[in-house]
PDB file of C-alpha atoms in Angstrom:
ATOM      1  CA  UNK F   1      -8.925 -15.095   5.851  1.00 88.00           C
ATOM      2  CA  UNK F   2      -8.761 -12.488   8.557  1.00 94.00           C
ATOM      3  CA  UNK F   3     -10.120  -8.885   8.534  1.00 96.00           C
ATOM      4  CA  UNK F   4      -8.052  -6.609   9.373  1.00 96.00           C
ATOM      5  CA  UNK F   5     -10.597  -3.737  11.672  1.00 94.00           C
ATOM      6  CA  UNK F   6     -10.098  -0.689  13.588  1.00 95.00           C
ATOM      7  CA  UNK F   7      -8.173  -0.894  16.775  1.00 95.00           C
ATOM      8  CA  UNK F   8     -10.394  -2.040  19.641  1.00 96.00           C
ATOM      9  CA  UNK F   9     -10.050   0.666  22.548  1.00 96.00           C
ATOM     10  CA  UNK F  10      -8.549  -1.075  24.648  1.00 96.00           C
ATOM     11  CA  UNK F  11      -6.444  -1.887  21.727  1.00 96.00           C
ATOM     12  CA  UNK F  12      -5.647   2.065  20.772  1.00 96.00           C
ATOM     13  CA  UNK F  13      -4.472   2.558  24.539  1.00 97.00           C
ATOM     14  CA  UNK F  14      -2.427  -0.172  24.871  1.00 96.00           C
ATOM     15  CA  UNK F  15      -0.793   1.020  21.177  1.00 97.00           C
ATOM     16  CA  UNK F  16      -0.682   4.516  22.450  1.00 97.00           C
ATOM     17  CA  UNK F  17       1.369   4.037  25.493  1.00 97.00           C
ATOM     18  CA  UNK F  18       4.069   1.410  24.041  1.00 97.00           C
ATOM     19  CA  UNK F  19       4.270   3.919  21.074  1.00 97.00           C
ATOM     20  CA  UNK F  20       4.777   7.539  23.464  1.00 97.00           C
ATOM     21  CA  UNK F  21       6.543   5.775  25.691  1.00 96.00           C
ATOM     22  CA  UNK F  22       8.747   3.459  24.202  1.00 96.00           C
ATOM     23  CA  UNK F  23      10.472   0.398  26.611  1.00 95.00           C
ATOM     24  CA  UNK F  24      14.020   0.951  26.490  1.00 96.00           C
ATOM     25  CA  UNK F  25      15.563  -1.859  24.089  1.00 96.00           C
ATOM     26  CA  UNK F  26      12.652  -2.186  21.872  1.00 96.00           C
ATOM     27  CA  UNK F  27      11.642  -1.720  18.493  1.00 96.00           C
ATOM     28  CA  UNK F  28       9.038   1.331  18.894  1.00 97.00           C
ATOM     29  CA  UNK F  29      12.160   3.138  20.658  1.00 97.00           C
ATOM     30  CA  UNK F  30      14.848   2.080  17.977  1.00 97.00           C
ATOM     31  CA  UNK F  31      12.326   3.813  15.192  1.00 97.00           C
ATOM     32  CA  UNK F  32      11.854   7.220  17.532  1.00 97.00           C
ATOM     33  CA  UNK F  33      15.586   6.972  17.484  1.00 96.00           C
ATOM     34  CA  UNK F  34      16.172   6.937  13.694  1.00 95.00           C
ATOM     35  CA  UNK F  35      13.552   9.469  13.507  1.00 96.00           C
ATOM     36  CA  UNK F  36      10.053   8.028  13.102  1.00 97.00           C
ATOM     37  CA  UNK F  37       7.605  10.263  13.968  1.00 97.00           C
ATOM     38  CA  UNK F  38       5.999   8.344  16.649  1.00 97.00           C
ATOM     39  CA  UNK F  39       2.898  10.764  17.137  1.00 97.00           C
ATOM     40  CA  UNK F  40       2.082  10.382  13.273  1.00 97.00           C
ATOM     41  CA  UNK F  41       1.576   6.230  14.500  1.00 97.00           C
ATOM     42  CA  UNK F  42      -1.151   7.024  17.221  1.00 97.00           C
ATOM     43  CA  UNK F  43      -3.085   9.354  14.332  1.00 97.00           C
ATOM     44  CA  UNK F  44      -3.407   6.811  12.136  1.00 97.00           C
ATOM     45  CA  UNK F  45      -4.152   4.136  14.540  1.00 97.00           C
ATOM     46  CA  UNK F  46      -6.984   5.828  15.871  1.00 97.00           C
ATOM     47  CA  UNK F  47      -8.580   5.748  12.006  1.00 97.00           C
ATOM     48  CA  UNK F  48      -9.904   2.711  10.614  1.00 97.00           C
ATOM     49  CA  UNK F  49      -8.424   1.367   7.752  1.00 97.00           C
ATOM     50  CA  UNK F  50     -10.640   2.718   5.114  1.00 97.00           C
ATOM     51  CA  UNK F  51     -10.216   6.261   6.820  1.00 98.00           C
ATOM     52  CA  UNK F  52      -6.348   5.514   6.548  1.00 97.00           C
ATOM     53  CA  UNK F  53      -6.460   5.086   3.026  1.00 96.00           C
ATOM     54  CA  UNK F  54      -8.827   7.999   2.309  1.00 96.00           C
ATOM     55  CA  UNK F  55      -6.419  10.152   4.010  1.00 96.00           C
ATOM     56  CA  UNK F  56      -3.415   9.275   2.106  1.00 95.00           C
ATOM     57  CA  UNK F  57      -5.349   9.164  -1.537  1.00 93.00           C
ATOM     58  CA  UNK F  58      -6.181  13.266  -0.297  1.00 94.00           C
ATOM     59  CA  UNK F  59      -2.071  13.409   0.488  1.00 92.00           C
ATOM     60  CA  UNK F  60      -0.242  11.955  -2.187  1.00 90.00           C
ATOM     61  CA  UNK F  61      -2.802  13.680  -4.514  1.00 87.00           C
ATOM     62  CA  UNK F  62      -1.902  16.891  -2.642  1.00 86.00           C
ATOM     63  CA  UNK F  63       2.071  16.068  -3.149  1.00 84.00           C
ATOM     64  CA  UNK F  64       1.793  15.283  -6.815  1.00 80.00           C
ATOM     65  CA  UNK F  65       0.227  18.630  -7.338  1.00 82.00           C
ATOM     66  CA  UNK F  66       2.955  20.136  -5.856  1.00 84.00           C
ATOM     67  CA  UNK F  67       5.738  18.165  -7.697  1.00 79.00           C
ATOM     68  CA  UNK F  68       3.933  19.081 -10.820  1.00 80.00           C
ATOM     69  CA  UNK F  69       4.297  22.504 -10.025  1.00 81.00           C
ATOM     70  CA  UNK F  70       7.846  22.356  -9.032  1.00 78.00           C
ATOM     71  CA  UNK F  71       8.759  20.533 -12.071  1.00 79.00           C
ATOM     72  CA  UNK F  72       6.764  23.504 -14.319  1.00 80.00           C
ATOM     73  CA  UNK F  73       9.347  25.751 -12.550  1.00 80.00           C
ATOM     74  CA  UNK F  74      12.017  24.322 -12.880  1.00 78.00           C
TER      75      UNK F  74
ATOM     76  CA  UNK Q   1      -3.046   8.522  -7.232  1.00 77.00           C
ATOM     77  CA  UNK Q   2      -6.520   7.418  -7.398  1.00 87.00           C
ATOM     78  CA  UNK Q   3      -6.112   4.277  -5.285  1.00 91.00           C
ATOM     79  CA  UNK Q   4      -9.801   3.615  -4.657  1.00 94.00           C
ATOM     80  CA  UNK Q   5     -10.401   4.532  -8.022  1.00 93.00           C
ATOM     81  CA  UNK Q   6      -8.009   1.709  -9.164  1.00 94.00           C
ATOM     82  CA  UNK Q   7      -8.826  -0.573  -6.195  1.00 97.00           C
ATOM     83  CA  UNK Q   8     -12.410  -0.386  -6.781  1.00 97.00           C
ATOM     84  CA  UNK Q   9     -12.152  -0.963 -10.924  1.00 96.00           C
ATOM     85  CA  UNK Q  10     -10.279  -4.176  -9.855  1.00 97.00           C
ATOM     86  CA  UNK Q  11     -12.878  -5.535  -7.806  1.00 98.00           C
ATOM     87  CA  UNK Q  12     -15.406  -4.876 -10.114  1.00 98.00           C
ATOM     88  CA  UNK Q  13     -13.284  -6.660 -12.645  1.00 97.00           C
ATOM     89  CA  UNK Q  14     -12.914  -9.687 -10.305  1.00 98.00           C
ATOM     90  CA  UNK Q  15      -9.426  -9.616 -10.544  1.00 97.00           C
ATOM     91  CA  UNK Q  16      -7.492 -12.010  -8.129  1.00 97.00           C
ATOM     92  CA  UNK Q  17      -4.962  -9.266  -6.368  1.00 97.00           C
ATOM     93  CA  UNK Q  18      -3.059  -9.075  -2.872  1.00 98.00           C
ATOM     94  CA  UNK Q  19      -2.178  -5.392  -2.129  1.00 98.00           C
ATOM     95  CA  UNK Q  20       1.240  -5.114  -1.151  1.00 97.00           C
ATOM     96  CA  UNK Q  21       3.750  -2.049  -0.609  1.00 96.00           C
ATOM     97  CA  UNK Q  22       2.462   1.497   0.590  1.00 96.00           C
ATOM     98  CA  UNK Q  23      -0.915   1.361   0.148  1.00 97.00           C
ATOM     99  CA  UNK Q  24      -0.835  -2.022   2.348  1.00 98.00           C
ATOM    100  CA  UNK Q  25       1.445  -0.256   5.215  1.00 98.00           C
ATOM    101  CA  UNK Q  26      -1.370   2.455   4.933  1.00 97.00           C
ATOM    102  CA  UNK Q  27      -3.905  -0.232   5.850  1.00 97.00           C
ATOM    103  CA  UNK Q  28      -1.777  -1.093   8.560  1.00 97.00           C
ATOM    104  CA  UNK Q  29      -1.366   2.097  10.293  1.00 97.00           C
ATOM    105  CA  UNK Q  30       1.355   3.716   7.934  1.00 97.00           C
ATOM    106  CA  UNK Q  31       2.149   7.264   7.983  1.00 96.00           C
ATOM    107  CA  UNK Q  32       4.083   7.572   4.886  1.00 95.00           C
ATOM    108  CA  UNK Q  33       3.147   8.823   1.682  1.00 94.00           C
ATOM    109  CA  UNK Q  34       3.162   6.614  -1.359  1.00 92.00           C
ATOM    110  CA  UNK Q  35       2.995   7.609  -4.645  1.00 88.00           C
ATOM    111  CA  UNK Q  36       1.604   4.267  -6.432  1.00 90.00           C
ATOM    112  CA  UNK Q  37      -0.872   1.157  -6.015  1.00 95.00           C
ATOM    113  CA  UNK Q  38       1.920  -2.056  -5.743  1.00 95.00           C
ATOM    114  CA  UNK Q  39      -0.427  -4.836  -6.120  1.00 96.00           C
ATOM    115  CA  UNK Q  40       0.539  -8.924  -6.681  1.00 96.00           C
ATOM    116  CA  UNK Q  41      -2.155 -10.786  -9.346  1.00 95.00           C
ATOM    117  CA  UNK Q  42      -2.688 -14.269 -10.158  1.00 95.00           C
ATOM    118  CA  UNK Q  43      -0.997 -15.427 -13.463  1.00 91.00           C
ATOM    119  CA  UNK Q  44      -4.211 -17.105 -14.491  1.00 93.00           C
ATOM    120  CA  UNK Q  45      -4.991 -16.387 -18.154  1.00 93.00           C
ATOM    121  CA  UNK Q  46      -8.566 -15.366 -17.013  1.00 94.00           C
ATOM    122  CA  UNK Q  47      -7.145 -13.410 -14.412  1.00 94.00           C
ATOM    123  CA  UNK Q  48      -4.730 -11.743 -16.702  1.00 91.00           C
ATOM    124  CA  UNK Q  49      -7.280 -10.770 -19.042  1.00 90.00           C
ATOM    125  CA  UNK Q  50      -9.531  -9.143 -16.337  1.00 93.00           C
ATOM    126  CA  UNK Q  51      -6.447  -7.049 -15.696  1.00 92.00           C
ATOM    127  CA  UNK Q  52      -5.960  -6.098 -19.014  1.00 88.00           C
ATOM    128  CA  UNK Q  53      -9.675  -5.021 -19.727  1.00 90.00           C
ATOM    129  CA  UNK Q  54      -9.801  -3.356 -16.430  1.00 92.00           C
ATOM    130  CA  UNK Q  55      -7.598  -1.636 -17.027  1.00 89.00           C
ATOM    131  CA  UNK Q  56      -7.522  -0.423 -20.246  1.00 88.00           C
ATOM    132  CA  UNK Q  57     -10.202   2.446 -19.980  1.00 89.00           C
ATOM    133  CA  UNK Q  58      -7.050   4.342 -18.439  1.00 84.00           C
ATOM    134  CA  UNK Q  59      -4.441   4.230 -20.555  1.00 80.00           C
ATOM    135  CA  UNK Q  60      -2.113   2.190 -19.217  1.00 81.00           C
ATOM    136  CA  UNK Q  61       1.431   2.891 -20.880  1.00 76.00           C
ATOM    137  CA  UNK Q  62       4.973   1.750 -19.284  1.00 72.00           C
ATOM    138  CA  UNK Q  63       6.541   4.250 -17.208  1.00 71.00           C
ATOM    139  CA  UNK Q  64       8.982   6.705 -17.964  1.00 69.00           C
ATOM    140  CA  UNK Q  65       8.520   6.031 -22.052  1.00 67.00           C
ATOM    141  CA  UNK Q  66       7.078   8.847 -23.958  1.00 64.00           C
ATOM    142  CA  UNK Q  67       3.033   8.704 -24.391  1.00 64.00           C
ATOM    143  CA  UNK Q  68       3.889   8.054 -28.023  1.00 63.00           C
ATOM    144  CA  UNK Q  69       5.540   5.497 -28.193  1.00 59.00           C
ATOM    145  CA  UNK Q  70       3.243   1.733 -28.982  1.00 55.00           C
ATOM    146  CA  UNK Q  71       1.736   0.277 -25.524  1.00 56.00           C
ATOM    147  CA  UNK Q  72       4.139  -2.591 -24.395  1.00 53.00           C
ATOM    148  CA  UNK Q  73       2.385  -4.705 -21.018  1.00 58.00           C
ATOM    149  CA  UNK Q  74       4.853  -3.815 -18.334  1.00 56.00           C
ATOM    150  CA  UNK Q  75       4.810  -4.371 -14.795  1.00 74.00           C
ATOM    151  CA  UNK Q  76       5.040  -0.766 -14.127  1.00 78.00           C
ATOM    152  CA  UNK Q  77       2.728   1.118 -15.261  1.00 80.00           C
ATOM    153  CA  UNK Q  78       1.292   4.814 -15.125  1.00 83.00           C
ATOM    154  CA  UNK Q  79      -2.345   5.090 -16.094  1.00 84.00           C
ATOM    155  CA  UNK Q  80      -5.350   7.752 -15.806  1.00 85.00           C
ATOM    156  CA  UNK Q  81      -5.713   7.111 -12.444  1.00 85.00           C
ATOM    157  CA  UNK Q  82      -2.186   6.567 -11.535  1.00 85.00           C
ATOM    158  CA  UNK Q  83       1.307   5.097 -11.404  1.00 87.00           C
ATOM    159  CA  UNK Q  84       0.339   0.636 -10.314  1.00 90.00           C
ATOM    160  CA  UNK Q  85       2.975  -1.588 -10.294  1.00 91.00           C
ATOM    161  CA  UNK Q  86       1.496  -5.241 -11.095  1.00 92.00           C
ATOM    162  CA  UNK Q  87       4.091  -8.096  -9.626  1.00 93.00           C
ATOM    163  CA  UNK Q  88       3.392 -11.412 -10.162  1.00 92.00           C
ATOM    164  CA  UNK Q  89       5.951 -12.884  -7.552  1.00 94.00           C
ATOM    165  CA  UNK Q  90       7.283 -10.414  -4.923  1.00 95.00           C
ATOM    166  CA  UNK Q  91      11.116 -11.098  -3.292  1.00 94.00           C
ATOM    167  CA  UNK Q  92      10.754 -13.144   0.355  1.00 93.00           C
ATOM    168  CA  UNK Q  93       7.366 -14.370  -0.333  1.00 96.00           C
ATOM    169  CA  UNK Q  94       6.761 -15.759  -3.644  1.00 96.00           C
ATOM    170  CA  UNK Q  95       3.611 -16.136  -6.148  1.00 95.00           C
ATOM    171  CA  UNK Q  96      -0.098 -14.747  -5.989  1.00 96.00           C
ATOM    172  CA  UNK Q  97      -0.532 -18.722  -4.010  1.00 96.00           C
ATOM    173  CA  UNK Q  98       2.115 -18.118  -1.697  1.00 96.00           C
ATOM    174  CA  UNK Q  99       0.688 -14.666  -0.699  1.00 96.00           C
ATOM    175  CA  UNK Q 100      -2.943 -15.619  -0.186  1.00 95.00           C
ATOM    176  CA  UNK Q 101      -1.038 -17.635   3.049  1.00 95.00           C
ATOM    177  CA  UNK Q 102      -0.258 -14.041   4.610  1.00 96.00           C
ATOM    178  CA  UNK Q 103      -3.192 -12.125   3.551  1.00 97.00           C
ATOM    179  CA  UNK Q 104      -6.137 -10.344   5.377  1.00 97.00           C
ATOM    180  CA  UNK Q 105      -9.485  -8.657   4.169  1.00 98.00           C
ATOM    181  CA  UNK Q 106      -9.274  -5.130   4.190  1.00 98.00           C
ATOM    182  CA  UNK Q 107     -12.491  -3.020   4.131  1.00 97.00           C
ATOM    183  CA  UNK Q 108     -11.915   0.069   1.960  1.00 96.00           C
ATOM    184  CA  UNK Q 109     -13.148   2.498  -0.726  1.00 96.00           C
ATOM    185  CA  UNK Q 110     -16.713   0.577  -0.418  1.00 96.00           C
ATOM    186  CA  UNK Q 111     -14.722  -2.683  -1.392  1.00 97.00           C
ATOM    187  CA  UNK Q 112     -12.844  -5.480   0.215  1.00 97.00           C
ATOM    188  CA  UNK Q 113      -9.999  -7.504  -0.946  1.00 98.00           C
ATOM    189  CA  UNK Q 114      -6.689  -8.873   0.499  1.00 98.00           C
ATOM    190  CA  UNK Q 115      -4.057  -7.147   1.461  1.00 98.00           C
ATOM    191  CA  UNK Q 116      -0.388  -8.629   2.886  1.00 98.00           C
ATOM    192  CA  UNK Q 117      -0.776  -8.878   6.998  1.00 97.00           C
ATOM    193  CA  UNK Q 118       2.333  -7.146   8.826  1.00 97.00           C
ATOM    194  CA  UNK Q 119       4.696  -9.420   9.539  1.00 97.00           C
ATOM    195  CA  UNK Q 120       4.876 -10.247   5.893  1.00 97.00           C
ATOM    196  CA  UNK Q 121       4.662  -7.138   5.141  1.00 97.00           C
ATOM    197  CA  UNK Q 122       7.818  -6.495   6.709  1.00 97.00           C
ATOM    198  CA  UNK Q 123       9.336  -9.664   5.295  1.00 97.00           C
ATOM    199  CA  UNK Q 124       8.671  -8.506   1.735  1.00 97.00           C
ATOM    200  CA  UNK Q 125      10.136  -4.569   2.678  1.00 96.00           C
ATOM    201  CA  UNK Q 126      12.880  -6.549   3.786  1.00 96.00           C
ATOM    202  CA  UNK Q 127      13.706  -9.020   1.010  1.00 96.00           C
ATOM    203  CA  UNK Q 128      13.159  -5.992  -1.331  1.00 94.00           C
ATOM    204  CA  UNK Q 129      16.433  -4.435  -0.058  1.00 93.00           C
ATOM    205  CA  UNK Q 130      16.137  -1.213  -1.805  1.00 93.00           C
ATOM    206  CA  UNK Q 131      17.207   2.141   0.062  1.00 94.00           C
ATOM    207  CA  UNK Q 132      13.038   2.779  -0.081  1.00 92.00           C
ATOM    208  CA  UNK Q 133      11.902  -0.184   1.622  1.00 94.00           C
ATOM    209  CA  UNK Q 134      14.834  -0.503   4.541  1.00 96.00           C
ATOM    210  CA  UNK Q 135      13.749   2.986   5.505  1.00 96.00           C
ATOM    211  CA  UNK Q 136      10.310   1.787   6.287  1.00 96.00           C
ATOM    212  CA  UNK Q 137      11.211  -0.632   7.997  1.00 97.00           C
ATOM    213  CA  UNK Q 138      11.025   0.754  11.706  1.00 97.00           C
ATOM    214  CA  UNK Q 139       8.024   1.975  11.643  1.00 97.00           C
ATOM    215  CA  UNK Q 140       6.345  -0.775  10.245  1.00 98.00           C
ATOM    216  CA  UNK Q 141       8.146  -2.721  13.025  1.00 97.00           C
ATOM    217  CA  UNK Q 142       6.790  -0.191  15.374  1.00 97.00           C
ATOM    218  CA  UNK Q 143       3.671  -0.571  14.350  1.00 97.00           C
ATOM    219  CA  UNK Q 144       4.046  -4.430  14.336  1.00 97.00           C
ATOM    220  CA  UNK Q 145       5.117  -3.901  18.056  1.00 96.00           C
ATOM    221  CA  UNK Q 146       2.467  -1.866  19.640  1.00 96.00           C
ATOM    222  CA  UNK Q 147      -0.124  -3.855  18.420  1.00 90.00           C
ATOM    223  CA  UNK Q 148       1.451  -6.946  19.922  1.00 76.00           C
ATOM    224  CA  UNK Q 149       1.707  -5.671  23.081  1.00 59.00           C
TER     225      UNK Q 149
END
């Protein structure tokens, strides 16, 4: 089975540019055009997995708290 | 959610388990926030059984019943540690078998264990159809993209 690993840098730049600067026609550019958030794609590329998945168990723990405390208010 | 609190009791359990849904786009580069661990398990009685005494330090109970109300097994379930929805066949790719074909190791939370690659990824967020899993499509097929390239 393969491993999935950090993005070699070669790899990251190569990502970077095809995902600032989309090529008209393609995917990338048909996401930034239904509103993805391209820049939030190079931040996370640049992690490693594990670093990835750190980050979002610190925001969705984060987001709960605050839709507990919305629900308490409302 | 405590996904490397969950992923980690898993291992430890030696429960067979592909990660699929948010947690796996997170692998892959993912900037979405999920609120639950979507994982796929072999239906091996051994294997069930490790799930079940995994996790059963954290209280799993089905979700959206009251707390009171006698534990049923579900395949949605909120827990101590968080809502995990167990699958045993996911739409577009089939069993725990046919997943292992589209897996990769993941390194994370001081563990490693399999997680969907991309592409199939995408073909399970696809086959799911729901509102929730069309709208991640594009950047998963963004991310699919640059790293192609």
């Amino acid at each position: 089975m393969k491993t999935l690993r950090p993005l070699t840098p070669e790899q990251l730049a190569r990502a970077e540019a095809a995902l600032l600067h989309p090529s008209p026609g393609s995917r990338i550019e048909a996401a930034k055009n239904y509103g993805v958030d391209l820049t939030l794609l190079v931040e996370q590329l640049r992690l490693t997995p594990d670093e990835r998945a750190r980050k979002l168990e610190l925001a969705s723990t984060a987001l709960e708290e605050v839709r507990g405390i919305a629900r308490r208010r409302s | 959610m405590q996904p490397a609190r969950a992923l980690r009791v898993l291992c430890d359990a030696d429960v067979d388990f592909v990660v699929i849904g948010g947690v796996s786009a997170t692998f892959h580069g993912s900037a979405r926030v999920t609120y639950d661990l979507d994982i796929c398990y072999a239906r091996t009685s051994t294997n069930l059984r490790r799930l079940a005494e995994a996790l059963a330090p954290f209280h799993p109970r089905p979700r959206g019943f009251p707390a009171e109300l006698p534990f049923v097994w579900k395949k949605t379930l909120r827990t101590d540690i968080g809502e995990i929805d167990l699958l045993a066949e996911v739409a577009g790719l089939g069993s725990f078998a046919d997943l292992q074909q589209h897996s990769i190791t993941v390194h994370a939370f001081d563990r490693q264990f399999a997680t969907l690659d991309l592409p199939a990824l995408i073909q399970a967020k696809r086959a799911a159809g729901r509102e929730k899993d069309l709208s991640a499509l594009p950047e998963l097929e963004s991310l699919l993209e640059a790293g192609d390239l």
